[in-house]
Structures are given as C-alpha cells and as structure tokens.
Amino acid sequence: MQVSVTEAAANLNELMQAAINGEEVIVLNGDRPAIKFTPIESVKPRPKFGSAKGLVWMSDDFDEPLAEMKEYME
C-alpha cells in the first residue's frame, strides 16, 4: 500500500494497524518513497550461557567402553 504524507498523517492509526497485520505501507513524499512501515519479526530469546548449570549430570564412567563392545575391542 502506498499513501501520501498528508494521507498518512490523517490515517496514522489505520496504517499502523495495517503494518501490524503484515501489510507493507509506504509513505510517499511527493512521488518518492520516504517511509516504510513493516511489521517487526518477533525475536527469539537467546539462551543464557550457564543457565542449565546443575541440571545436567554425567556418570564418572561415561566414557568407559560398553561391556557389549569388549569383544570388538580386543
């Protein structure tokens, strides 16, 4: 959707709602594009380093060969 600056000033709430609903709105200054309203993609929260501390446990013999594999290791 393209609108003039005066139309945008008069209908700002409607244009913002259109952008929120996913429509791209371009405001023209004369015949040139000046402003573009687009919805912002939601940002995925990044995990904090160390946030799982104490939640993971590993046995002392974790890296020992499995008993089932001994015949293949000889």
C-alpha positions as a LaTeX table, in Angstrom:
\begin{tabular}{lrrr}
\hline
Residue & $x$ (\AA) & $y$ (\AA) & $z$ (\AA) \\
\hline
Met1 & 0.00 & 0.00 & 0.00 \\
Gln2 & 1.30 & 3.47 & $-0.87$ \\
Val3 & $-0.04$ & 6.70 & 0.63 \\
Ser4 & 0.96 & 10.35 & 0.58 \\
Val5 & 2.37 & 12.15 & 3.62 \\
Thr6 & $-0.89$ & 14.02 & 4.20 \\
Glu7 & $-2.92$ & 10.79 & 3.97 \\
Ala8 & $-0.51$ & 9.12 & 6.38 \\
Ala9 & $-0.83$ & 11.96 & 8.87 \\
Ala10 & $-4.63$ & 11.75 & 8.73 \\
Asn11 & $-4.80$ & 7.94 & 8.94 \\
Leu12 & $-1.77$ & 7.00 & 11.03 \\
Asn13 & $-3.64$ & 4.61 & 13.34 \\
Glu14 & $-5.12$ & 2.67 & 10.42 \\
Leu15 & $-1.77$ & 2.49 & 8.63 \\
Met16 & $-0.02$ & 1.26 & 11.76 \\
Gln17 & $-2.69$ & $-1.41$ & 12.23 \\
Ala18 & $-2.25$ & $-2.50$ & 8.60 \\
Ala19 & 1.50 & $-2.84$ & 9.17 \\
Ile20 & 0.91 & $-4.80$ & 12.39 \\
Asn21 & $-1.34$ & $-7.15$ & 10.39 \\
Gly22 & 1.54 & $-7.84$ & 7.99 \\
Glu23 & 0.94 & $-5.33$ & 5.22 \\
Glu24 & 3.80 & $-3.18$ & 3.98 \\
Val25 & 2.85 & 0.52 & 3.97 \\
Ile26 & 4.97 & 3.03 & 2.04 \\
Val27 & 4.57 & 6.75 & 2.64 \\
Leu28 & 5.39 & 8.89 & $-0.38$ \\
Asn29 & 6.91 & 12.36 & $-0.18$ \\
Gly30 & 5.75 & 13.76 & $-3.49$ \\
Asp31 & 6.32 & 10.86 & $-5.86$ \\
Arg32 & 9.30 & 9.38 & $-3.96$ \\
Pro33 & 9.12 & 6.72 & $-1.23$ \\
Ala34 & 10.09 & 8.27 & 2.11 \\
Ile35 & 8.99 & 5.92 & 4.89 \\
Lys36 & 8.14 & 2.23 & 5.05 \\
Phe37 & 6.04 & 0.65 & 7.80 \\
Thr38 & 6.63 & $-3.08$ & 8.12 \\
Pro39 & 5.90 & $-5.46$ & 10.97 \\
Ile40 & 8.87 & $-6.42$ & 13.14 \\
Glu41 & 9.60 & $-10.13$ & 13.25 \\
Ser42 & 9.49 & $-11.50$ & 16.75 \\
Val43 & 12.97 & $-12.12$ & 18.07 \\
Lys44 & 13.71 & $-15.50$ & 19.60 \\
Pro45 & 15.26 & $-15.16$ & 23.02 \\
Arg46 & 18.85 & $-16.36$ & 23.11 \\
Pro47 & 19.73 & $-18.85$ & 25.82 \\
Lys48 & 21.94 & $-17.50$ & 28.58 \\
Phe49 & 25.31 & $-19.17$ & 28.90 \\
Gly50 & 25.34 & $-21.29$ & 32.02 \\
Ser51 & 21.57 & $-21.24$ & 32.53 \\
Ala52 & 21.46 & $-25.07$ & 32.72 \\
Lys53 & 24.22 & $-25.28$ & 35.34 \\
Gly54 & 23.42 & $-28.05$ & 37.80 \\
Leu55 & 20.71 & $-29.56$ & 35.58 \\
Val56 & 22.98 & $-31.98$ & 33.69 \\
Trp57 & 24.67 & $-34.90$ & 35.36 \\
Met58 & 27.14 & $-37.34$ & 33.83 \\
Ser59 & 28.37 & $-40.53$ & 35.49 \\
Asp60 & 32.08 & $-40.95$ & 36.21 \\
Asp61 & 32.33 & $-43.92$ & 33.82 \\
Phe62 & 30.56 & $-42.13$ & 30.96 \\
Asp63 & 33.47 & $-42.52$ & 28.53 \\
Glu64 & 34.36 & $-46.10$ & 29.51 \\
Pro65 & 33.81 & $-48.75$ & 26.81 \\
Leu66 & 30.49 & $-50.57$ & 26.98 \\
Ala67 & 30.57 & $-54.18$ & 28.15 \\
Glu68 & 28.77 & $-55.26$ & 24.95 \\
Met69 & 31.63 & $-53.86$ & 22.85 \\
Lys70 & 34.56 & $-55.57$ & 24.64 \\
Glu71 & 34.73 & $-58.47$ & 22.15 \\
Tyr72 & 35.24 & $-55.97$ & 19.30 \\
Met73 & 37.98 & $-54.09$ & 21.10 \\
Glu74 & 40.36 & $-56.99$ & 21.62 \\
\hline
\end{tabular}
